[in-house]
Amino acid sequence: MAYGIVHFFQDGTKEQYEASLAAVHPGPDQLPDGQIFHAAGPSAGGWTIMAVHDSKESWERFRDDILMPRMQQGIEGGFQTPPQETAIDLYKVMP
């Protein structure tokens, strides 16, 4: 079952997003293994990222093996605080 994650970074900026994305994604315009959708943009009070993984397990692998270790190391120019997170067991994903 597809699994969605929404991250909201209070006072986050496009520049912080770009730095963070470069540190955790495999390359420009490439998604991590298991991620099937990614979107991001400014929202009221900060920056929001939406990602869809092919399963909860692929999200957890990405989170535990890549995202959290790199965030804990610190990403120069990246987000400085953890996001507010909403997780969704997705019923339907349309292309």
Short mmCIF file of C-alpha atoms in Angstrom, two decimals:
data_model
loop_
_atom_site.label_atom_id
_atom_site.label_comp_id
_atom_site.label_asym_id
_atom_site.label_seq_id
_atom_site.Cartn_x
_atom_site.Cartn_y
_atom_site.Cartn_z
CA MET A 1 0.00 0.00 0.00
CA ALA A 2 1.31 3.45 -0.89
CA TYR A 3 2.35 5.63 2.03
CA GLY A 4 2.33 9.42 2.13
CA ILE A 5 4.40 11.79 4.22
CA VAL A 6 3.82 15.52 4.58
CA HIS A 7 6.53 17.60 6.24
CA PHE A 8 5.95 21.21 7.23
CA PHE A 9 8.98 23.30 8.18
CA GLN A 10 7.97 26.40 10.14
CA ASP A 11 9.71 29.44 8.60
CA GLY A 12 11.36 27.13 6.04
CA THR A 13 12.62 28.59 2.79
CA LYS A 14 13.24 27.48 -0.78
CA GLU A 15 16.98 27.78 -0.21
CA GLN A 16 16.84 25.49 2.83
CA TYR A 17 14.75 23.03 0.85
CA GLU A 18 17.20 22.96 -2.06
CA ALA A 19 20.16 22.36 0.26
CA SER A 20 18.33 19.61 2.16
CA LEU A 21 17.06 17.94 -1.00
CA ALA A 22 20.56 17.85 -2.50
CA ALA A 23 21.83 16.13 0.66
CA VAL A 24 19.22 13.36 0.81
CA HIS A 25 18.18 12.59 -2.77
CA PRO A 26 20.40 10.51 -5.09
CA GLY A 27 20.76 13.28 -7.69
CA PRO A 28 19.01 16.14 -9.47
CA ASP A 29 15.47 15.15 -10.45
CA GLN A 30 16.00 11.63 -9.03
CA LEU A 31 13.86 10.04 -6.35
CA PRO A 32 15.15 7.74 -3.62
CA ASP A 33 14.39 4.02 -3.96
CA GLY A 34 10.72 3.40 -3.25
CA GLN A 35 9.61 7.02 -3.57
CA ILE A 36 7.10 7.47 -6.39
CA PHE A 37 6.10 11.13 -5.98
CA HIS A 38 7.66 14.30 -4.56
CA ALA A 39 6.33 17.85 -4.45
CA ALA A 40 7.28 20.89 -2.42
CA GLY A 41 6.50 24.56 -2.12
CA PRO A 42 5.93 27.56 0.08
CA SER A 43 2.95 27.41 2.39
CA ALA A 44 1.50 29.64 5.08
CA GLY A 45 4.27 30.16 7.61
CA GLY A 46 6.94 28.04 5.98
CA TRP A 47 7.69 25.27 3.50
CA THR A 48 5.81 22.01 2.85
CA ILE A 49 7.11 18.80 1.30
CA MET A 50 4.86 15.96 0.17
CA ALA A 51 6.26 12.54 -0.68
CA VAL A 52 4.63 9.26 -1.63
CA HIS A 53 6.46 5.97 -1.18
CA ASP A 54 5.40 2.62 -2.59
CA SER A 55 5.09 1.30 0.99
CA LYS A 56 5.51 2.30 4.62
CA GLU A 57 8.60 0.08 4.69
CA SER A 58 10.33 2.01 1.88
CA TRP A 59 9.59 5.28 3.70
CA GLU A 60 11.05 3.87 6.92
CA ARG A 61 14.21 2.68 5.10
CA PHE A 62 14.70 6.11 3.55
CA ARG A 63 13.99 7.85 6.87
CA ASP A 64 16.23 5.61 8.96
CA ASP A 65 19.11 5.00 6.52
CA ILE A 66 19.38 8.34 4.70
CA LEU A 67 17.16 11.20 5.90
CA MET A 68 17.68 11.12 9.66
CA PRO A 69 21.44 10.40 9.62
CA ARG A 70 22.06 13.29 7.22
CA MET A 71 19.78 15.67 9.09
CA GLN A 72 21.47 14.76 12.39
CA GLN A 73 24.90 15.46 10.86
CA GLY A 74 23.66 18.89 9.87
CA ILE A 75 23.14 20.08 6.33
CA GLU A 76 24.84 23.35 5.51
CA GLY A 77 22.14 25.79 4.48
CA GLY A 78 19.42 23.19 5.11
CA PHE A 79 16.47 23.08 7.46
CA GLN A 80 17.57 23.68 11.03
CA THR A 81 14.65 22.15 12.95
CA PRO A 82 12.61 18.96 12.59
CA PRO A 83 9.35 19.28 10.66
CA GLN A 84 5.80 18.77 11.73
CA GLU A 85 5.02 15.39 10.18
CA THR A 86 1.77 13.90 8.94
CA ALA A 87 1.77 10.28 7.75
CA ILE A 88 -0.99 8.85 5.58
CA ASP A 89 -1.84 5.27 4.63
CA LEU A 90 -2.97 6.17 1.14
CA TYR A 91 -6.16 4.67 -0.20
CA LYS A 92 -5.60 5.85 -3.78
CA VAL A 93 -2.75 7.32 -5.79
CA MET A 94 -3.61 8.54 -9.27
CA PRO A 95 -1.01 9.25 -11.97
#
